[in-house]
Coordinates of C-alpha atoms in Angstrom, one line a residue:
X1 CA 0.0 -0.2 0.0
X2 CA 1.5 3.7 -0.8
X3 CA 1.7 6.5 0.8
X4 CA -0.8 9.3 0.2
X5 CA -0.5 13.1 0.5
X6 CA -3.7 12.6 2.4
X7 CA -2.3 10.4 4.5
X8 CA 0.9 12.5 5.1
X9 CA -1.3 15.5 5.9
X10 CA -3.3 13.6 8.1
X11 CA -0.6 11.6 10.2
X12 CA 0.8 15.8 10.6
X13 CA -2.0 17.0 11.2
X14 CA -2.6 14.7 14.0
X15 CA -0.2 14.6 15.7
X16 CA -0.1 18.5 16.6
X17 CA -3.4 17.8 17.7
X18 CA -2.2 14.8 20.2
X19 CA 0.9 17.6 21.1
X20 CA -1.7 20.6 21.7
X21 CA 0.1 22.7 18.9
X22 CA -3.4 23.1 17.2
X23 CA -6.9 22.2 17.9
X24 CA -9.3 20.3 15.5
X25 CA -11.7 22.6 15.6
X26 CA -9.3 25.6 13.1
X27 CA -9.9 22.9 10.4
X28 CA -12.1 20.9 8.2
X29 CA -11.4 17.4 6.6
X30 CA -11.7 18.7 4.0
X31 CA -10.0 22.2 4.1
X32 CA -6.8 22.5 2.8
X33 CA -6.6 26.2 3.2
X34 CA -7.7 26.1 6.6
X35 CA -5.3 23.0 7.3
X36 CA -2.4 24.7 6.1
X37 CA -3.7 28.4 7.9
X38 CA -4.0 26.1 11.8
X39 CA -0.1 24.3 10.9
X40 CA 1.8 27.2 9.6
X41 CA 0.2 29.1 12.6
X42 CA 1.4 26.1 14.9
X43 CA 5.4 26.1 13.2
X44 CA 5.1 30.4 13.9
X45 CA 3.9 29.9 17.0
X46 CA 6.9 27.6 18.1
X47 CA 9.8 29.8 16.3
X48 CA 8.4 32.5 18.2
X49 CA 8.7 30.3 21.2
X50 CA 12.1 29.1 20.3
X51 CA 13.5 32.7 19.7
X52 CA 12.4 33.6 23.3
X53 CA 13.7 30.1 24.8
X54 CA 17.6 31.5 23.0
X55 CA 17.3 34.7 24.5
X56 CA 16.6 33.6 27.8
X57 CA 19.3 31.2 27.6
X58 CA 21.8 34.3 26.4
X59 CA 20.7 36.7 29.1
X60 CA 21.6 33.9 32.0
X61 CA 25.1 33.1 30.0
X62 CA 26.0 36.5 29.6
X63 CA 24.9 36.9 33.7
X64 CA 26.7 34.2 34.8
X65 CA 29.4 35.3 33.2
X66 CA 29.4 38.5 34.4
X67 CA 28.9 36.8 38.2
X68 CA 31.2 34.4 40.0
X69 CA 28.1 33.1 41.2
X70 CA 24.0 34.0 41.3
X71 CA 24.2 34.5 45.1
X72 CA 27.0 37.1 44.5
X73 CA 24.0 39.1 42.7
X74 CA 21.9 39.0 46.3
X75 CA 25.2 39.8 47.9
X76 CA 25.9 42.8 46.2
X77 CA 23.0 43.6 44.9
X78 CA 20.4 42.3 47.9
X79 CA 18.3 39.7 47.6
X80 CA 15.1 41.6 45.5
X81 CA 18.0 41.8 42.8
X82 CA 18.1 38.0 42.2
X83 CA 14.8 37.3 42.6
X84 CA 14.4 40.2 39.7
X85 CA 17.3 38.2 37.4
X86 CA 14.5 35.4 38.0
X87 CA 11.8 37.0 36.8
X88 CA 13.9 38.8 34.0
X89 CA 14.5 35.7 32.9
X90 CA 11.0 34.4 32.7
X91 CA 9.8 37.7 30.9
X92 CA 12.1 36.7 28.4
X93 CA 11.1 33.7 27.7
X94 CA 7.6 34.4 27.2
X95 CA 8.2 37.6 25.7
X96 CA 7.0 39.4 28.9
X97 CA 8.2 42.6 30.9
X98 CA 9.0 43.1 34.4
X99 CA 7.7 45.6 36.5
X100 CA 10.1 47.8 38.5
X101 CA 10.0 51.2 40.8
X102 CA 13.1 53.7 40.0
X103 CA 14.2 52.5 43.2
X104 CA 14.2 48.5 42.0
X105 CA 15.5 49.6 38.7
X106 CA 18.6 51.4 40.0
X107 CA 19.4 48.4 42.3
X108 CA 18.8 46.3 38.8
X109 CA 20.7 48.4 37.1
X110 CA 23.7 46.2 36.5
X111 CA 21.5 44.3 33.8
X112 CA 22.8 46.6 31.5
X113 CA 26.5 46.5 31.8
X114 CA 26.0 42.8 30.3
X115 CA 26.8 42.4 27.0
X116 CA 23.1 42.7 25.6
X117 CA 21.7 45.1 28.3
X118 CA 19.8 47.5 26.1
X119 CA 17.8 44.6 24.8
X120 CA 17.4 42.6 28.1
X121 CA 16.7 46.1 29.6
X122 CA 13.6 46.2 27.1
X123 CA 11.9 43.9 29.4
X124 CA 12.0 46.0 32.0
X125 CA 9.0 48.7 32.9
X126 CA 8.9 51.3 35.1
X127 CA 6.4 52.5 37.6
X128 CA 5.4 54.6 40.1

């Protein structure tokens, strides 16, 4: 028995549904355009997630290159700065931001000194 294009499409769609990357409601069985849109949307989402993950990994690597230990951050800048490092990495991973008061931002400004500090600082929002 030969493997057809229809078999291929069905296998891809079924696998993506099992992984919860797409939902069957996104497309009809006889709607190739909707099937394509669902798959391409999932691929785009995965691409964005991979970029965020790569950015979070780079942030962590730059941070570790700049300090002896993570506890050293707490010793030099305070426990809140160490907590904000974790919050910032999560924000970078999710494509979000952390909110800091101006006073907290001063204590956290060492992040700006990292090689990509300006990029990481874009994930910091100052609040009053």
